[in-house]
Amino acid sequence: MKIKDGYSIIPQNDGYIVCYNNTPLEKTIFLSEIPAFLWKLLEEKDLTTAQMLDAVLNAYEISTVLGLGEIDTFIKLIKENGIIS
């Protein structure tokens, strides 16, 4: 999966908000640190869940279960909002 063209994230308070063509979406989508990290990975290239998990576990000191939970929640959010291809 990969982030669709035109979507980006911008820093906002203690996290990031999702924008389309540099304009915040009508429904604000806020991302914390790990989802923003995943977003940046998916902007660069098409990754599988396993590849995302490897990257999260290498970047953060969290368990596999917590990493998978973060990834699953993130994927559900961006799928529901039509942000990935």
Short mmCIF file of C-alpha atoms in Angstrom, two decimals:
data_model
loop_
_atom_site.label_atom_id
_atom_site.label_comp_id
_atom_site.label_asym_id
_atom_site.label_seq_id
_atom_site.Cartn_x
_atom_site.Cartn_y
_atom_site.Cartn_z
CA MET A 1 0.00 0.00 0.00
CA LYS A 2 1.08 3.56 -0.66
CA ILE A 3 -0.25 7.05 0.16
CA LYS A 4 -2.17 8.55 -2.77
CA ASP A 5 -0.75 11.60 -4.53
CA GLY A 6 -1.85 14.96 -3.14
CA TYR A 7 -2.06 13.82 0.49
CA SER A 8 0.47 14.99 3.05
CA ILE A 9 0.83 15.61 6.77
CA ILE A 10 1.77 18.82 8.52
CA PRO A 11 2.93 19.33 12.11
CA GLN A 12 0.16 20.42 14.46
CA ASN A 13 0.64 20.75 18.24
CA ASP A 14 1.95 17.37 19.48
CA GLY A 15 1.31 15.45 16.25
CA TYR A 16 0.32 15.84 12.61
CA ILE A 17 -2.84 16.49 10.62
CA VAL A 18 -3.61 15.04 7.21
CA CYS A 19 -4.00 17.47 4.30
CA TYR A 20 -4.97 17.17 0.67
CA ASN A 21 -3.13 19.58 -1.64
CA ASN A 22 -1.86 21.39 1.47
CA THR A 23 -5.40 22.01 2.77
CA PRO A 24 -6.62 20.25 5.93
CA LEU A 25 -9.40 17.76 5.25
CA GLU A 26 -12.98 18.62 6.12
CA LYS A 27 -12.86 15.82 8.72
CA THR A 28 -9.65 16.43 10.67
CA ILE A 29 -7.41 13.39 10.87
CA PHE A 30 -4.80 13.67 13.62
CA LEU A 31 -1.77 11.38 13.68
CA SER A 32 0.49 10.78 16.65
CA GLU A 33 4.16 9.84 16.41
CA ILE A 34 4.06 6.22 15.21
CA PRO A 35 1.25 6.71 12.64
CA ALA A 36 3.13 9.76 11.30
CA PHE A 37 6.26 7.60 11.03
CA LEU A 38 4.26 5.00 9.07
CA TRP A 39 2.82 7.73 6.86
CA LYS A 40 6.29 8.95 5.93
CA LEU A 41 7.34 5.40 5.07
CA LEU A 42 4.31 4.94 2.81
CA GLU A 43 4.94 8.25 1.07
CA GLU A 44 8.30 6.90 -0.05
CA LYS A 45 7.32 3.42 -1.22
CA ASP A 46 4.75 0.65 -1.29
CA LEU A 47 5.14 -1.50 1.84
CA THR A 48 3.54 -4.60 3.29
CA THR A 49 2.36 -4.83 6.87
CA ALA A 50 5.39 -7.01 7.68
CA GLN A 51 7.76 -4.38 6.28
CA MET A 52 6.02 -1.65 8.28
CA LEU A 53 6.28 -3.77 11.43
CA ASP A 54 10.00 -4.29 10.91
CA ALA A 55 10.50 -0.54 10.51
CA VAL A 56 8.44 0.28 13.62
CA LEU A 57 10.25 -2.30 15.76
CA ASN A 58 13.62 -0.94 14.59
CA ALA A 59 12.65 2.68 15.28
CA TYR A 60 10.73 2.29 18.57
CA GLU A 61 11.19 0.16 21.64
CA ILE A 62 7.74 -1.45 21.63
CA SER A 63 6.50 -5.01 21.50
CA THR A 64 5.40 -6.75 18.33
CA VAL A 65 1.81 -6.79 19.62
CA LEU A 66 1.78 -3.03 20.24
CA GLY A 67 3.47 -2.40 16.89
CA LEU A 68 0.85 -4.47 15.05
CA GLY A 69 -1.90 -2.65 16.93
CA GLU A 70 -0.53 0.73 15.84
CA ILE A 71 -0.23 -0.47 12.23
CA ASP A 72 -3.72 -2.00 12.14
CA THR A 73 -5.32 1.15 13.56
CA PHE A 74 -3.39 3.34 11.12
CA ILE A 75 -4.29 1.21 8.08
CA LYS A 76 -7.96 1.14 9.06
CA LEU A 77 -7.99 4.94 9.42
CA ILE A 78 -6.39 5.67 6.05
CA LYS A 79 -8.44 3.02 4.23
CA GLU A 80 -11.69 4.42 5.64
CA ASN A 81 -10.70 7.85 4.35
CA GLY A 82 -9.55 6.69 0.89
CA ILE A 83 -5.98 7.84 1.39
CA ILE A 84 -4.11 4.72 0.28
CA SER A 85 -3.92 2.99 -3.07
#
